[in-house]
Tab-separated table of C-alpha atoms in Angstrom:
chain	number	residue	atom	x	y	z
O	1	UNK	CA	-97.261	15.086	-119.176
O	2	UNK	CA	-98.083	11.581	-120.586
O	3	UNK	CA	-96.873	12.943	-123.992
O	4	UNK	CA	-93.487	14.287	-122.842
O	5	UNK	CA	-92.538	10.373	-121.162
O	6	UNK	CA	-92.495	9.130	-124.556
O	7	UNK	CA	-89.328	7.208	-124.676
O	8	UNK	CA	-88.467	8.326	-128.323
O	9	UNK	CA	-88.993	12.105	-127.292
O	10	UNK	CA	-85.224	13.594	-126.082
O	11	UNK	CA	-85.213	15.019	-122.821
O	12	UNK	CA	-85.567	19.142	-122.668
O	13	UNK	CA	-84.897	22.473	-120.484
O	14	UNK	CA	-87.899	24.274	-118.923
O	15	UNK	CA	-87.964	27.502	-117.754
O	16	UNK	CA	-91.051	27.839	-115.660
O	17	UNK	CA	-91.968	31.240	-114.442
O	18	UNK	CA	-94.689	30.892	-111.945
O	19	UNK	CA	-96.398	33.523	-108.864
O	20	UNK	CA	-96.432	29.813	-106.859
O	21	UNK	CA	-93.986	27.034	-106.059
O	22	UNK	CA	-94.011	24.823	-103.172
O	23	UNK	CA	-93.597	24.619	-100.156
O	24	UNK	CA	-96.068	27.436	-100.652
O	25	UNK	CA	-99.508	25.976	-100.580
O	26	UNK	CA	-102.329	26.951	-102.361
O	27	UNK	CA	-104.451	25.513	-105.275
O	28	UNK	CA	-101.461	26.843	-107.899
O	29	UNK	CA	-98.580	25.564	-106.288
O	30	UNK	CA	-99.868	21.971	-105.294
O	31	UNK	CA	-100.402	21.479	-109.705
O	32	UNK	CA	-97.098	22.860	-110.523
O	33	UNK	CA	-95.744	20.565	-107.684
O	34	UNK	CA	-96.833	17.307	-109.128
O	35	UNK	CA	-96.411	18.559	-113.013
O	36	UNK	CA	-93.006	19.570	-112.114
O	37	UNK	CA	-92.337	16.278	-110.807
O	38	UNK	CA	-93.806	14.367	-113.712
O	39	UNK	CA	-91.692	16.326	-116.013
O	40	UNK	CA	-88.377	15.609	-114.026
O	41	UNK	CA	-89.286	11.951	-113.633
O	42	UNK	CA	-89.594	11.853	-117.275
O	43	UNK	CA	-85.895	13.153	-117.458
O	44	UNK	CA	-86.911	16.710	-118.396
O	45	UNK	CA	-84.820	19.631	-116.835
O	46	UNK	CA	-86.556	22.429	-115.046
O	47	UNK	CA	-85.291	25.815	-113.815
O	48	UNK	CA	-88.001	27.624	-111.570
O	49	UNK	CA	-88.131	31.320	-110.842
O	50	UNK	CA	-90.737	32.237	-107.996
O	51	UNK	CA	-90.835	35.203	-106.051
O	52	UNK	CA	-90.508	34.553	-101.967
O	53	UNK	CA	-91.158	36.598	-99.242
O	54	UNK	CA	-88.146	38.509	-97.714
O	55	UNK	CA	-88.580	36.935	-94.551
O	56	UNK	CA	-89.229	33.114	-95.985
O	57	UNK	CA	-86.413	30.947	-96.054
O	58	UNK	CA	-84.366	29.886	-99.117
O	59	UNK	CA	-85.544	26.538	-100.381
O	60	UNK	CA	-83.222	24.042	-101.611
O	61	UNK	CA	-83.715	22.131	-104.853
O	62	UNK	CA	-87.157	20.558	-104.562
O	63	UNK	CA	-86.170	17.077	-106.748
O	64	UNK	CA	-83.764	16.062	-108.736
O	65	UNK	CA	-84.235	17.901	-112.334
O	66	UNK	CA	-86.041	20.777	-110.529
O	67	UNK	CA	-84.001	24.143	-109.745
O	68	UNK	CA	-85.059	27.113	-107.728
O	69	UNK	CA	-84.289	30.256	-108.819
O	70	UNK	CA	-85.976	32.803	-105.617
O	71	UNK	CA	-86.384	36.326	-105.916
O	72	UNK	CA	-87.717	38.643	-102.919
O	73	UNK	CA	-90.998	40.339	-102.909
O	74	UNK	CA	-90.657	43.180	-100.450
O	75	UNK	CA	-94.024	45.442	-100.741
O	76	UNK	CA	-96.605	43.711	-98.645
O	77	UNK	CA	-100.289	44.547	-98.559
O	78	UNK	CA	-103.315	43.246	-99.827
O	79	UNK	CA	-104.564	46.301	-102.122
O	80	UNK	CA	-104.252	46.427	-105.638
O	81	UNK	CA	-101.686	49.086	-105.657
O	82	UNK	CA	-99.983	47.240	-103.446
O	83	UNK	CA	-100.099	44.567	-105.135
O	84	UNK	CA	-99.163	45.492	-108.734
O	85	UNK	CA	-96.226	47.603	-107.249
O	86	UNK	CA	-94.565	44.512	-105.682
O	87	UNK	CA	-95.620	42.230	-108.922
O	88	UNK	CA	-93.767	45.123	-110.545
O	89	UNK	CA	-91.045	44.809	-108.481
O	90	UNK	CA	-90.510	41.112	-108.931
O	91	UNK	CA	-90.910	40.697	-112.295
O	92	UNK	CA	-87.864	43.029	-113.172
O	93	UNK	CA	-86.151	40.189	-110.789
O	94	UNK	CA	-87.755	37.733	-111.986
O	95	UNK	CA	-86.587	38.968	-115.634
O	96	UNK	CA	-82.708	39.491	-114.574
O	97	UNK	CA	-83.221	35.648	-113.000
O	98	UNK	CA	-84.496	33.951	-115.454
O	99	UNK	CA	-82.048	35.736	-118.252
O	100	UNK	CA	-79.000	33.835	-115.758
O	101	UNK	CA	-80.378	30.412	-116.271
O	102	UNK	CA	-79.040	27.895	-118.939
O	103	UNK	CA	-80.689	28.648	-122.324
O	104	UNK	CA	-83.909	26.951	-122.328
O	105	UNK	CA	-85.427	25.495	-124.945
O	106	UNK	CA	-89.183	26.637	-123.728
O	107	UNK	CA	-90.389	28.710	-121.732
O	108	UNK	CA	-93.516	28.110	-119.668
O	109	UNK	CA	-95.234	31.159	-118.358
O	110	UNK	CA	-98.353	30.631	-115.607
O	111	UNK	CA	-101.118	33.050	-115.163
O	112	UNK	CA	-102.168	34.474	-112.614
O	113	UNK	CA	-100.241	36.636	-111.272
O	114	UNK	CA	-101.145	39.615	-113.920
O	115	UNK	CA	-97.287	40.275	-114.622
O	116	UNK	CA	-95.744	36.734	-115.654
O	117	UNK	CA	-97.598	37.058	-119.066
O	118	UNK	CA	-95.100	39.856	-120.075
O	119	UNK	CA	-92.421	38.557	-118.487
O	120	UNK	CA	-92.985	35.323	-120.134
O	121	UNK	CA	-92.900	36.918	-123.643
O	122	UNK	CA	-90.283	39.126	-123.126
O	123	UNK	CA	-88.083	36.232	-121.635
O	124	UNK	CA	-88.795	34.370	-124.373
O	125	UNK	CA	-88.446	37.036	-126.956
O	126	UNK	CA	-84.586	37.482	-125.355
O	127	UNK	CA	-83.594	33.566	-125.232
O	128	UNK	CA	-85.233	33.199	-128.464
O	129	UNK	CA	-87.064	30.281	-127.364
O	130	UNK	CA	-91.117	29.648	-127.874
O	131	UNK	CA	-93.669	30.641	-124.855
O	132	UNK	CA	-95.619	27.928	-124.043
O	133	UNK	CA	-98.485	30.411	-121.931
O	134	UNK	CA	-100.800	28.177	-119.029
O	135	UNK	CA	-103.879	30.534	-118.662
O	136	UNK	CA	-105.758	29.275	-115.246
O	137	UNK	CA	-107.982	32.660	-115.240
O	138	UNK	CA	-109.546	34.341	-118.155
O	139	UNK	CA	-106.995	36.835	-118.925
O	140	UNK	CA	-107.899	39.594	-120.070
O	141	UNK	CA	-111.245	39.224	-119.713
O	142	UNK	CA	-111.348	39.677	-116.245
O	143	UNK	CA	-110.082	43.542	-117.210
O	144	UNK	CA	-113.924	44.013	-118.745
O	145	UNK	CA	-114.709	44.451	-115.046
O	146	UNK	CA	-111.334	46.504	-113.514
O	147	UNK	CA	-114.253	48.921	-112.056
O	148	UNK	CA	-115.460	46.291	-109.878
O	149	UNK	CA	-112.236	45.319	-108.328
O	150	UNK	CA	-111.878	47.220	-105.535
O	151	UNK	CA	-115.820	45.855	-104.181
O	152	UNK	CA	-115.623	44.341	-101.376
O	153	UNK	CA	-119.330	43.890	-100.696
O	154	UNK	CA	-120.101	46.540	-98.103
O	155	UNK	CA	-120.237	50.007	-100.434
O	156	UNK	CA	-121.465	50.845	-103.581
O	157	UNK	CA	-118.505	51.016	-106.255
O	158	UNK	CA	-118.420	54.232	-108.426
O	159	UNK	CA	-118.696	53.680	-112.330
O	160	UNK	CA	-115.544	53.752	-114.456
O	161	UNK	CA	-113.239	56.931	-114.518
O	162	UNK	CA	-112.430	57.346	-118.085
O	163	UNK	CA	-108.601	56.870	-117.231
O	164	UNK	CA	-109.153	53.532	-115.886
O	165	UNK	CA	-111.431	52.653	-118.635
O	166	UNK	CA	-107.928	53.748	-121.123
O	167	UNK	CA	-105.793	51.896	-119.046
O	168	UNK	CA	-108.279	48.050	-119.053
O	169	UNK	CA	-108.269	48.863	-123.136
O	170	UNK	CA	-104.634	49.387	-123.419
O	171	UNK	CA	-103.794	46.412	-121.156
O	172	UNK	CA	-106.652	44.058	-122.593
O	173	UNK	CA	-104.902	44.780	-126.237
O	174	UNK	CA	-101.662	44.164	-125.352
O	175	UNK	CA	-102.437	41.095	-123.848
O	176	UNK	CA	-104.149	39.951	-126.513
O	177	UNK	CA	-101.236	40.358	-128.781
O	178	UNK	CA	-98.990	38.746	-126.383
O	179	UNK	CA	-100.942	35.501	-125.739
O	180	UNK	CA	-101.687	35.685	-129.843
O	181	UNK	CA	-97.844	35.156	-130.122
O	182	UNK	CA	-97.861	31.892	-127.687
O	183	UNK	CA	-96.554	28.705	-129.522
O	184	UNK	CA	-99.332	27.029	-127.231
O	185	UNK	CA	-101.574	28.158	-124.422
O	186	UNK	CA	-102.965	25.243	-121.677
O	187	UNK	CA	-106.142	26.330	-120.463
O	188	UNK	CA	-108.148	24.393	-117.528
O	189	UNK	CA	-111.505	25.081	-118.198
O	190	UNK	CA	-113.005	23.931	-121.956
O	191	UNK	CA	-115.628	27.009	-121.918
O	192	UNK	CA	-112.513	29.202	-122.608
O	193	UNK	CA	-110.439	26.774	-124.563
O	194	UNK	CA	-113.265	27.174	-126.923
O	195	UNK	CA	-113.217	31.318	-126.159
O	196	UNK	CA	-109.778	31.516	-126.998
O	197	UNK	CA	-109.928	29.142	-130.376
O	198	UNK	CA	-112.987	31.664	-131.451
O	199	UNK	CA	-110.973	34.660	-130.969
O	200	UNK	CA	-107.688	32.688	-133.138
O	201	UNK	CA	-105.787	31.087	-131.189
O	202	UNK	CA	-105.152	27.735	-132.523
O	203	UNK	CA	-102.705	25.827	-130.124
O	204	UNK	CA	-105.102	25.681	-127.332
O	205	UNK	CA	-105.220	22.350	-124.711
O	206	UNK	CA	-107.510	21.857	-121.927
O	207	UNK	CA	-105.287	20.240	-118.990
O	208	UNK	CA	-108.324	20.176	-116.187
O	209	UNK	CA	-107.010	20.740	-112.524
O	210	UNK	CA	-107.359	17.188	-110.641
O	211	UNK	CA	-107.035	15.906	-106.943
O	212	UNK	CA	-103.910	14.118	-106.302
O	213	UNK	CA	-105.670	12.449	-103.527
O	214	UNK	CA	-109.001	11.090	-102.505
O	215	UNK	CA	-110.587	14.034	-100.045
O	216	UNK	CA	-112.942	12.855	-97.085
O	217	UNK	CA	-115.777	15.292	-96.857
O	218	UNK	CA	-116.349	16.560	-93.369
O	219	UNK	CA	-118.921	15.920	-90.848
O	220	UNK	CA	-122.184	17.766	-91.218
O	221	UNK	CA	-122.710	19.564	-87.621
O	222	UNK	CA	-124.832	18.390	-84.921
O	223	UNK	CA	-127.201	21.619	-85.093
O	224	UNK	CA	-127.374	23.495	-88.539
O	225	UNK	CA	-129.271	26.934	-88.068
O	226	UNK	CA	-129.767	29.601	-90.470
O	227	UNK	CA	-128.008	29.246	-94.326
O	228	UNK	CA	-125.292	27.191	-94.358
O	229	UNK	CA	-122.823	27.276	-97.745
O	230	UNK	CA	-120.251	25.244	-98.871
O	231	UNK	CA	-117.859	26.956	-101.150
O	232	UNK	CA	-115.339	25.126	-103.185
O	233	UNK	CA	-113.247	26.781	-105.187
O	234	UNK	CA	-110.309	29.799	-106.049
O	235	UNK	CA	-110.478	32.762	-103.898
O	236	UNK	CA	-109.677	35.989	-105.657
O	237	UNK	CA	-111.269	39.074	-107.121
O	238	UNK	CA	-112.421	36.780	-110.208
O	239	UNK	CA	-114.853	34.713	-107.571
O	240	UNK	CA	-116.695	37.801	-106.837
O	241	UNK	CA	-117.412	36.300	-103.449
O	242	UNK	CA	-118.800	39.697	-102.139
O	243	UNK	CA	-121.588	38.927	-103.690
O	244	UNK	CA	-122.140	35.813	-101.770
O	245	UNK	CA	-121.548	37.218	-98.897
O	246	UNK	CA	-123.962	40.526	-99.721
């Protein structure tokens, strides 16, 4: 962000294409909230396309510089079918949106969710404009373990079907070639900054997640009995929290 306020650097458009925008909170939303305002304030233009919930209500424009561009998610559900059917869903939106926008001159595509890679590259592939890819999980690593997704800590998981096992290869290749064809990719942990340059990709910065403001821990109760745990972190299959909780 400091980089882009340099006064001899002209002003650009941004297509962002994120799972999270505010007022939606959440860990991804509250960074692309202050980011998005840095970039406006330093006279950047951005065009956001987010998917909402059918039965949220349409946002205005968030700042000056910063436009919304909603689509409706309409398959609720917290499985993964569930799931990747309605990030299907949205990302054909989500495409047909962001090809409506004024041409760009990036594109900035944020991972998680699973689909925005692809939409990303073919968005950019169509506006002819580089793909600037922000990678806040290890995608696709996380596919090595697409057995163990469905464990929610109370049953044993059965090993990999040799379909799914076709699928997590196919998927984990094409991804590969997709983030390979990034003009840069923003990573916020340094262990996989240095994963990815190993593997070949050479444009790779480390932009840390931060606090925006101080936090005040809270009081330790009165009477502690039995383990007590303090988690702090993302919550999502990647955590593995079932086995905390096991």
């Amino acid at each position: 962000v400091t980089d882009l306020q340099r006064p001899e650097e002209p002003p650009i458009r941004i297509l962002l294409l994120t799972q999270h925008f505010p007022p939606e909170e959440g860990a991804h939303a509250m960074r692309w909230a202050w980011l998005s305002r840095a970039l406006a304030d330093a006279g950047h233009e951005i065009d956001v396309v987010t998917p909402r919930w059918r039965s949220s209500p349409r946002e205005a424009n968030s700042a000056p510089g910063i436009h919304l561009h909603e689509v409706r998610a309409a398959i609720p559900g917290l499985g993964i079918r569930r799931r990747l059917a309605n990030e299907a869903v949205t990302m054909f939106q989500s495409a047909y949106a962001a090809a409506s926008t004024p041409r760009p001159d990036v594109v900035l595509t944020t991972v998680p969710a699973l689909s925005t890679l692809p939409l990303g590259w073919a968005v950019s592939r169509l506006r002819h404009v580089p793909m600037v890819l922000e990678l806040r999980d290890a995608w696709p690593h996380i596919l090595d373990d697409i057995d163990t997704w469905g464990d929610d800590g109370t049953t044993n998981h059965p090993p990999t079907s040799p379909s799914r096992a076709r699928v997590g290869g196919a998927l984990t290749r094409m991804m590969w070639a997709m983030e390979r064809d990034a003009a840069a990719t923003i990573v916020t942990a340094e262990a996989l900054a240095h994963d990815l340059e190993d593997r070949g990709l050479t444009a790779v910065a480390l932009a840390r997640n931060v606090v925006q403001h101080p936090v005040e821990p809270a009081p330790l109760p009165a009477v502690r009995t039995g383990l007590n745990v303090l988690y702090l972190g993302s919550f999502g299959r990647a955590q593995k929290l079932s086995t905390l909780v096991r």
